[in-house]
Amino acid sequence: MPRSIVAGIGMYVPKNVYTNQDLTRYMETSDEWIQERTGIQARHYADRLGETTATMGIEAAKIAIERAGITPQEIDFIIFATLSPDYYFPGCGVIVQREMKMKEIGALDIRNQCSGFLYAISVADQFIKSGMYKNILVIGSEKHSFGLDFTTRGRNISVIFGDGAGAVVLQPTAEEGRGILSTHLHSDGESAEILAMYNPGTHGNRWGHFADFNDAEIGEAFMSEAMIEKAQNFPNMNGPAVFKKAVVKFPEVIMEGLQANGLQTSDINMLIVHQANLRISQMIQKLLRLSDDKVYNNIQRYGNTTAASVPIALCEAWQEGKIKKGDLVCLAAFGSGFTWASALIRW
Ligand code: COA
């Protein structure tokens, strides 16, 4: 069975940079609070008009495809991970297919939020191992800025997230030992609502999370005026609860990957975890006893870009020469769902 290698990788971040100080124009917050709690100094926001989750994904994809030495017409399958699609439906994959003038290939959208990219490369890996496809384009992209509450009410969430995209082309390799060694996927829906955007949705309060709404307001529409008035059109997060679960599940799923391959933490050459919070990344690094040169973080400059965060960090680390052929690269993610995942790649 062939293994999958990353044949090409690319990233794109919009040009508009918003520092923590810039955010103080819209809400009560401070550079000190944001840096101390999250490590974030700045994030990029897409142009409000014209730049979308799909267009950013396409920019990253163009670079990944060129670096793989192929053309868009040679891509056999698209997997697009995002929580902020251009449309509620259809997904962004078909927009990529159309805009990049690809053949009438399959296009799959993945909705696994922060672990979306890891789920996406796991799915792609299975298609490659089975021999079904040879060139799979995997994109993680987010335009968070369109849907955050930039008032003080939403400050615990809005300061964290940023926009951007990353992409890889996965191909089979005949080279012994190289490629994706294994992927490990998990979920626990018990806490589905503590990091979620409820609307627009079909829930009809079935899960009982709208105590302050009456049935008429909830049944009124997919997204009613009452919901907008009560800020139910924005993401909702219990930050401390997410933090506590993340610092347990990240090391667990990394160790699962290492054990499945008979490897140890000391074998890791580069660890890239989903950029949720610098404090979370630092706790994982400490637990795994990894030196600074074996961990790559860029949340300071981009914030949390959800499905895009792992491919953006992977791309930057590779561009900076921090990942070389033969290195053991460990990717891991945790987020809304909860879902979490890891992947080990012999580069
Ligand atoms: N600026 C200033 N103050 C803020 C603020 C902001 N942007 N956001 C929240 N606060 C305030 C709160 O209102 C609260 O005030 P109070 O004590 O007067 O009630 C105080 O800061 C502490 O809030 P809390 O939510 O307990 O802070 P925290 O230390 O847990 O930090 C997060 C908040 C969100 C940074 C942190 O919980 C976190 O990073 N969690 C993980 C989130 C995550 O990774 N999400 C993505 C998952 S993939």
Short mmCIF file of C-alpha atoms and ligand atoms in Angstrom, two decimals:
data_model
loop_
_atom_site.label_atom_id
_atom_site.label_comp_id
_atom_site.label_asym_id
_atom_site.label_seq_id
_atom_site.Cartn_x
_atom_site.Cartn_y
_atom_site.Cartn_z
CA MET A 1 0.00 0.00 0.00
CA PRO A 2 1.52 3.36 -0.97
CA ARG A 3 1.91 6.07 1.65
CA SER A 4 0.91 9.70 1.09
CA ILE A 5 3.47 12.48 1.03
CA VAL A 6 3.03 16.22 1.09
CA ALA A 7 4.12 16.96 -2.48
CA GLY A 8 3.37 20.68 -2.28
CA ILE A 9 2.35 23.15 0.39
CA GLY A 10 1.11 26.76 0.32
CA MET A 11 -0.45 29.42 2.50
CA TYR A 12 -2.20 32.75 2.20
CA VAL A 13 -3.03 35.42 4.75
CA PRO A 14 -4.88 38.62 3.86
CA LYS A 15 -2.89 41.85 3.92
CA ASN A 16 -4.94 43.68 6.59
CA VAL A 17 -3.19 43.34 9.97
CA TYR A 18 -5.06 44.19 13.18
CA THR A 19 -2.95 44.48 16.32
CA ASN A 20 -4.37 44.04 19.82
CA GLN A 21 -4.18 47.81 20.14
CA ASP A 22 -6.38 48.17 17.04
CA LEU A 23 -9.09 46.04 18.70
CA THR A 24 -9.28 48.45 21.64
CA ARG A 25 -11.05 50.83 19.22
CA TYR A 26 -14.07 48.47 19.17
CA MET A 27 -14.18 46.82 22.61
CA GLU A 28 -12.88 47.05 26.14
CA THR A 29 -9.71 45.01 26.01
CA SER A 30 -5.97 45.55 26.15
CA ASP A 31 -2.79 44.35 24.49
CA GLU A 32 -1.62 43.19 27.91
CA TRP A 33 -4.75 41.02 28.57
CA ILE A 34 -4.68 39.40 25.14
CA GLN A 35 -0.93 38.67 25.16
CA GLU A 36 -0.91 37.37 28.69
CA ARG A 37 -3.87 34.98 28.19
CA THR A 38 -3.30 33.89 24.57
CA GLY A 39 0.13 35.00 23.33
CA ILE A 40 -1.56 36.72 20.36
CA GLN A 41 -0.14 40.06 19.19
CA ALA A 42 -1.92 40.49 15.84
CA ARG A 43 -4.18 38.77 13.33
CA HIS A 44 -5.03 39.28 9.64
CA TYR A 45 -8.56 40.06 8.43
CA ALA A 46 -9.78 39.49 4.89
CA ASP A 47 -11.25 42.33 2.86
CA ARG A 48 -14.92 42.52 3.77
CA LEU A 49 -15.95 42.39 0.13
CA GLY A 50 -14.17 40.38 -2.51
CA GLU A 51 -12.05 38.14 -0.31
CA THR A 52 -13.79 34.96 0.87
CA THR A 53 -12.91 31.68 2.54
CA ALA A 54 -12.84 30.04 -0.91
CA THR A 55 -10.70 32.75 -2.56
CA MET A 56 -8.13 32.59 0.26
CA GLY A 57 -8.11 28.79 -0.05
CA ILE A 58 -7.54 29.13 -3.79
CA GLU A 59 -4.54 31.43 -3.25
CA ALA A 60 -2.96 28.86 -0.91
CA ALA A 61 -3.89 26.03 -3.29
CA LYS A 62 -2.21 27.72 -6.29
CA ILE A 63 1.11 27.73 -4.41
CA ALA A 64 0.72 24.14 -3.17
CA ILE A 65 -0.13 22.89 -6.67
CA GLU A 66 2.78 24.74 -8.26
CA ARG A 67 5.19 23.41 -5.63
CA ALA A 68 3.90 19.89 -6.31
CA GLY A 69 4.92 20.44 -9.93
CA ILE A 70 1.45 19.78 -11.35
CA THR A 71 -1.44 21.80 -12.78
CA PRO A 72 -4.91 22.31 -11.27
CA GLN A 73 -6.29 20.03 -14.01
CA GLU A 74 -4.24 17.16 -12.62
CA ILE A 75 -5.94 17.31 -9.20
CA ASP A 76 -8.16 14.20 -8.74
CA PHE A 77 -10.08 15.21 -5.61
CA ILE A 78 -10.63 18.27 -3.40
CA ILE A 79 -11.15 18.29 0.36
CA PHE A 80 -12.01 21.66 1.89
CA ALA A 81 -12.08 22.13 5.67
CA THR A 82 -13.74 25.24 7.11
CA LEU A 83 -16.30 26.46 9.65
CA SER A 84 -16.83 29.72 7.77
CA PRO A 85 -17.93 28.71 4.25
CA ASP A 86 -18.81 31.25 1.57
CA TYR A 87 -22.37 29.87 1.54
CA TYR A 88 -24.36 27.88 4.11
CA PHE A 89 -24.52 25.47 1.18
CA PRO A 90 -22.97 24.43 -1.15
CA GLY A 91 -19.53 24.01 0.36
CA CYS A 92 -16.33 25.76 -0.71
CA GLY A 93 -14.90 22.69 -2.50
CA VAL A 94 -17.08 23.21 -5.56
CA ILE A 95 -16.11 26.88 -5.74
CA VAL A 96 -12.46 25.83 -5.83
CA GLN A 97 -13.28 23.31 -8.58
CA ARG A 98 -15.04 26.02 -10.63
CA GLU A 99 -12.59 28.88 -10.11
CA MET A 100 -9.47 26.77 -10.66
CA LYS A 101 -11.03 25.29 -13.81
CA MET A 102 -10.49 21.75 -12.60
CA LYS A 103 -12.04 18.69 -14.20
CA GLU A 104 -15.41 17.42 -12.90
CA ILE A 105 -13.70 15.79 -9.94
CA GLY A 106 -15.14 15.04 -6.50
CA ALA A 107 -15.21 17.88 -3.96
CA LEU A 108 -15.79 17.20 -0.27
CA ASP A 109 -16.27 19.75 2.50
CA ILE A 110 -15.31 18.90 6.07
CA ARG A 111 -16.87 20.56 9.10
CA ASN A 112 -14.61 19.67 11.98
CA GLN A 113 -13.58 23.16 12.96
CA CYS A 114 -10.11 23.33 14.55
CA SER A 115 -9.32 19.70 13.75
CA GLY A 116 -10.79 20.00 10.22
CA PHE A 117 -7.42 19.94 8.46
CA LEU A 118 -6.30 16.83 10.36
CA TYR A 119 -9.56 15.05 9.52
CA ALA A 120 -9.15 16.17 5.90
CA ILE A 121 -5.64 14.78 5.47
CA SER A 122 -6.74 11.55 7.16
CA VAL A 123 -9.55 11.13 4.60
CA ALA A 124 -7.17 12.04 1.75
CA ASP A 125 -4.62 9.53 3.04
CA GLN A 126 -7.17 6.70 2.89
CA PHE A 127 -8.04 7.52 -0.73
CA ILE A 128 -4.36 7.53 -1.66
CA LYS A 129 -3.55 4.31 0.20
CA SER A 130 -6.48 2.56 -1.50
CA GLY A 131 -5.17 3.68 -4.89
CA MET A 132 -8.33 5.60 -5.76
CA TYR A 133 -6.67 9.04 -6.25
CA LYS A 134 -3.15 10.28 -6.97
CA ASN A 135 -3.28 14.05 -6.49
CA ILE A 136 -5.53 15.26 -3.67
CA LEU A 137 -5.82 18.95 -2.85
CA VAL A 138 -6.53 19.55 0.84
CA ILE A 139 -7.40 23.09 1.94
CA GLY A 140 -8.06 24.61 5.37
CA SER A 141 -9.37 28.17 5.20
CA GLU A 142 -11.30 30.58 7.41
CA LYS A 143 -12.78 34.04 7.19
CA HIS A 144 -13.66 34.50 10.85
CA SER A 145 -13.76 38.28 10.67
CA PHE A 146 -17.14 38.27 8.90
CA GLY A 147 -18.95 36.78 11.88
CA LEU A 148 -17.39 37.88 15.16
CA ASP A 149 -18.99 40.12 17.75
CA PHE A 150 -16.58 43.06 17.84
CA THR A 151 -18.26 44.65 20.86
CA THR A 152 -17.17 44.12 24.46
CA ARG A 153 -19.88 41.44 24.72
CA GLY A 154 -17.93 39.19 22.35
CA ARG A 155 -14.39 40.02 23.44
CA ASN A 156 -13.51 36.61 24.93
CA ILE A 157 -13.87 35.12 21.42
CA SER A 158 -13.29 37.87 18.90
CA VAL A 159 -9.75 38.72 20.04
CA ILE A 160 -8.63 35.12 19.47
CA PHE A 161 -9.57 34.45 15.86
CA GLY A 162 -7.93 35.47 12.58
CA ASP A 163 -8.33 34.80 8.86
CA GLY A 164 -6.12 32.83 6.50
CA ALA A 165 -5.67 29.65 4.49
CA GLY A 166 -3.27 26.77 4.02
CA ALA A 167 -3.21 23.98 1.46
CA VAL A 168 -1.33 20.80 0.62
CA VAL A 169 -1.23 18.41 -2.31
CA LEU A 170 -0.98 14.81 -1.17
CA GLN A 171 0.44 12.18 -3.52
CA PRO A 172 1.43 8.51 -3.21
CA THR A 173 5.13 7.76 -2.85
CA ALA A 174 7.16 4.69 -3.68
CA GLU A 175 9.95 5.85 -1.35
CA GLU A 176 10.27 3.40 1.54
CA GLY A 177 9.60 4.83 5.00
CA ARG A 178 8.37 8.27 3.88
CA GLY A 179 4.88 9.74 4.12
CA ILE A 180 1.95 9.82 6.52
CA LEU A 181 2.61 7.03 9.03
CA SER A 182 -0.81 7.16 10.70
CA THR A 183 -3.68 9.45 11.62
CA HIS A 184 -5.84 9.28 14.76
CA LEU A 185 -9.31 10.84 14.96
CA HIS A 186 -11.56 11.34 18.00
CA SER A 187 -14.74 13.05 19.13
CA ASP A 188 -16.79 13.62 22.28
CA GLY A 189 -20.11 15.37 21.65
CA GLU A 190 -20.88 15.70 25.36
CA SER A 191 -19.65 19.31 25.24
CA ALA A 192 -20.84 20.13 21.71
CA GLU A 193 -22.49 23.39 22.80
CA ILE A 194 -19.66 24.95 24.79
CA LEU A 195 -17.76 25.97 21.67
CA ALA A 196 -20.39 26.44 19.01
CA MET A 197 -22.32 28.77 16.75
CA TYR A 198 -25.96 27.72 17.14
CA ASN A 199 -27.51 29.70 14.32
CA PRO A 200 -28.47 29.49 11.56
CA GLY A 201 -29.44 25.96 12.53
CA THR A 202 -32.31 23.50 12.65
CA HIS A 203 -32.03 22.77 16.38
CA GLY A 204 -35.46 24.27 17.30
CA ASN A 205 -34.13 24.25 20.88
CA ARG A 206 -34.23 20.43 20.83
CA TRP A 207 -31.08 20.42 22.95
CA GLY A 208 -32.41 23.01 25.39
CA HIS A 209 -29.77 25.70 25.12
CA PHE A 210 -32.12 28.64 24.66
CA ALA A 211 -33.77 29.09 28.03
CA ASP A 212 -34.29 32.80 27.43
CA PHE A 213 -36.25 32.33 24.18
CA ASN A 214 -39.91 31.37 23.90
CA ASP A 215 -40.93 28.63 21.46
CA ALA A 216 -42.46 31.15 19.04
CA GLU A 217 -39.15 33.02 18.75
CA ILE A 218 -37.23 29.82 18.18
CA GLY A 219 -39.76 28.32 15.78
CA GLU A 220 -40.06 31.62 13.90
CA ALA A 221 -37.18 31.12 11.54
CA PHE A 222 -33.88 29.50 10.79
CA MET A 223 -32.35 32.77 12.10
CA SER A 224 -34.87 35.11 13.67
CA GLU A 225 -34.61 38.79 14.60
CA ALA A 226 -34.86 37.77 18.26
CA MET A 227 -31.83 35.54 17.84
CA ILE A 228 -29.84 38.38 16.31
CA GLU A 229 -30.91 40.78 19.07
CA LYS A 230 -29.68 38.29 21.68
CA ALA A 231 -26.38 37.81 19.83
CA GLN A 232 -27.21 34.19 18.98
CA ASN A 233 -25.75 34.68 15.53
CA PHE A 234 -22.22 34.73 16.96
CA PRO A 235 -19.96 31.93 18.19
CA ASN A 236 -20.29 30.96 21.81
CA MET A 237 -17.39 29.64 23.92
CA ASN A 238 -16.67 28.63 27.48
CA GLY A 239 -12.94 29.39 27.22
CA PRO A 240 -11.73 27.88 30.51
CA ALA A 241 -13.58 24.58 29.84
CA VAL A 242 -12.07 24.36 26.35
CA PHE A 243 -8.62 25.08 27.75
CA LYS A 244 -8.88 22.32 30.40
CA LYS A 245 -9.96 19.66 27.91
CA ALA A 246 -7.42 20.72 25.27
CA VAL A 247 -4.39 20.32 27.53
CA VAL A 248 -5.45 16.72 28.26
CA LYS A 249 -6.50 15.62 24.77
CA PHE A 250 -3.55 17.10 22.84
CA PRO A 251 -0.85 15.06 24.65
CA GLU A 252 -3.12 11.98 24.67
CA VAL A 253 -3.62 11.92 20.90
CA ILE A 254 0.05 12.71 20.22
CA MET A 255 1.12 9.79 22.44
CA GLU A 256 -1.44 7.56 20.70
CA GLY A 257 0.21 8.34 17.35
CA LEU A 258 3.71 7.73 18.67
CA GLN A 259 2.76 4.44 20.33
CA ALA A 260 1.00 3.18 17.19
CA ASN A 261 4.32 3.57 15.36
CA GLY A 262 6.66 2.37 18.10
CA LEU A 263 8.09 5.89 18.47
CA GLN A 264 8.84 8.18 21.40
CA THR A 265 8.55 11.91 22.00
CA SER A 266 12.33 12.19 21.55
CA ASP A 267 11.88 10.99 17.94
CA ILE A 268 9.83 14.08 17.03
CA ASN A 269 11.76 16.60 14.91
CA MET A 270 8.90 19.07 14.56
CA LEU A 271 5.65 19.35 16.51
CA ILE A 272 2.93 21.54 15.08
CA VAL A 273 -0.20 21.82 17.14
CA HIS A 274 -3.34 23.72 16.20
CA GLN A 275 -2.69 27.34 17.17
CA ALA A 276 -5.49 27.75 19.72
CA ASN A 277 -3.62 29.55 22.43
CA LEU A 278 0.15 29.94 23.00
CA ARG A 279 -0.32 28.84 26.63
CA ILE A 280 -1.87 25.55 25.45
CA SER A 281 1.03 24.95 23.01
CA GLN A 282 3.58 25.72 25.72
CA MET A 283 1.93 23.31 28.17
CA ILE A 284 2.00 20.52 25.56
CA GLN A 285 5.66 21.25 24.79
CA LYS A 286 6.53 21.07 28.48
CA LEU A 287 4.60 17.84 29.04
CA LEU A 288 6.34 16.20 26.07
CA ARG A 289 9.72 17.66 27.13
CA LEU A 290 10.47 19.09 23.70
CA SER A 291 13.05 21.83 23.13
CA ASP A 292 12.03 25.11 21.45
CA ASP A 293 13.57 24.15 18.10
CA LYS A 294 11.20 21.16 17.87
CA VAL A 295 7.98 23.15 18.18
CA TYR A 296 6.61 25.75 15.78
CA ASN A 297 4.18 28.45 16.89
CA ASN A 298 2.90 31.43 14.94
CA ILE A 299 -0.31 32.29 16.81
CA GLN A 300 1.46 35.50 17.88
CA ARG A 301 1.10 36.86 14.31
CA TYR A 302 -2.10 35.20 13.06
CA GLY A 303 -4.31 34.38 16.04
CA ASN A 304 -6.36 31.19 15.84
CA THR A 305 -7.20 30.48 12.20
CA THR A 306 -9.06 27.23 13.01
CA ALA A 307 -8.93 24.82 10.01
CA ALA A 308 -6.14 26.91 8.47
CA SER A 309 -3.87 27.03 11.49
CA VAL A 310 -2.05 23.69 11.09
CA PRO A 311 -1.35 24.03 7.33
CA ILE A 312 -0.25 27.68 7.75
CA ALA A 313 2.17 26.74 10.55
CA LEU A 314 3.37 23.66 8.63
CA CYS A 315 3.97 25.79 5.54
CA GLU A 316 5.89 28.48 7.41
CA ALA A 317 8.02 25.94 9.29
CA TRP A 318 8.87 24.24 5.98
CA GLN A 319 9.59 27.56 4.22
CA GLU A 320 11.93 28.53 7.05
CA GLY A 321 13.90 25.30 6.53
CA LYS A 322 12.81 23.86 9.87
CA ILE A 323 11.41 20.69 8.29
CA LYS A 324 13.73 18.56 6.17
CA LYS A 325 13.39 15.31 4.29
CA GLY A 326 13.37 12.38 6.69
CA ASP A 327 12.18 14.44 9.68
CA LEU A 328 9.39 13.11 11.88
CA VAL A 329 6.66 15.74 11.86
CA CYS A 330 3.83 15.46 14.36
CA LEU A 331 0.59 17.38 13.76
CA ALA A 332 -2.20 17.61 16.33
CA ALA A 333 -5.44 19.54 16.73
CA PHE A 334 -8.29 19.97 19.17
CA GLY A 335 -11.43 22.04 18.96
CA SER A 336 -15.18 22.45 18.75
CA GLY A 337 -17.18 19.25 18.92
CA PHE A 338 -15.10 18.36 20.77
CA THR A 339 -13.04 16.72 18.06
CA TRP A 340 -9.32 16.09 18.16
CA ALA A 341 -6.75 14.33 16.02
CA SER A 342 -3.08 13.71 15.30
CA ALA A 343 -0.96 12.72 12.32
CA LEU A 344 2.62 11.54 12.10
CA ILE A 345 4.49 12.23 8.89
CA ARG A 346 7.96 11.04 7.90
CA TRP A 347 8.75 14.05 5.68
N1 COA B 1 -10.12 41.55 27.17
C1 COA B 1 -10.17 41.85 28.48
N2 COA B 1 -10.85 41.10 29.37
C2 COA B 1 -11.47 40.00 28.90
C3 COA B 1 -11.42 39.64 27.55
C4 COA B 1 -10.70 40.45 26.66
N3 COA B 1 -10.59 40.18 25.36
N4 COA B 1 -12.12 38.49 27.39
C5 COA B 1 -12.59 38.15 28.60
N5 COA B 1 -12.20 39.06 29.52
C6 COA B 1 -12.48 39.07 30.95
C7 COA B 1 -13.72 38.29 31.31
O1 COA B 1 -14.86 39.10 31.16
C8 COA B 1 -13.44 37.95 32.76
O2 COA B 1 -13.74 39.07 33.55
P1 COA B 1 -14.35 38.90 35.02
O3 COA B 1 -13.31 38.12 35.78
O4 COA B 1 -14.52 40.29 35.45
O5 COA B 1 -15.63 38.13 34.84
C9 COA B 1 -11.93 37.75 32.81
O6 COA B 1 -11.42 38.38 31.62
C10 COA B 1 -11.50 36.30 32.83
O7 COA B 1 -12.24 35.58 31.85
P2 COA B 1 -11.97 34.06 31.55
O8 COA B 1 -12.82 33.63 30.42
O9 COA B 1 -12.02 33.27 32.81
O10 COA B 1 -10.44 34.16 31.11
P3 COA B 1 -9.37 33.05 30.82
O11 COA B 1 -8.19 33.26 31.62
O12 COA B 1 -9.94 31.68 30.80
O13 COA B 1 -8.97 33.41 29.32
C11 COA B 1 -9.40 32.58 27.12
C12 COA B 1 -9.93 33.37 28.31
C13 COA B 1 -10.51 32.52 26.09
C14 COA B 1 -8.20 33.32 26.55
C15 COA B 1 -8.96 31.17 27.57
O14 COA B 1 -9.96 30.59 28.35
C16 COA B 1 -8.64 30.29 26.42
O15 COA B 1 -7.75 30.55 25.63
N6 COA B 1 -9.35 29.17 26.32
C17 COA B 1 -9.18 28.25 25.21
C18 COA B 1 -9.90 28.82 24.07
C19 COA B 1 -9.55 28.17 22.79
O16 COA B 1 -8.48 27.68 22.61
N7 COA B 1 -10.49 28.20 21.88
C20 COA B 1 -10.34 27.68 20.60
C21 COA B 1 -10.41 26.21 20.69
S1 COA B 1 -9.74 25.47 19.40
#
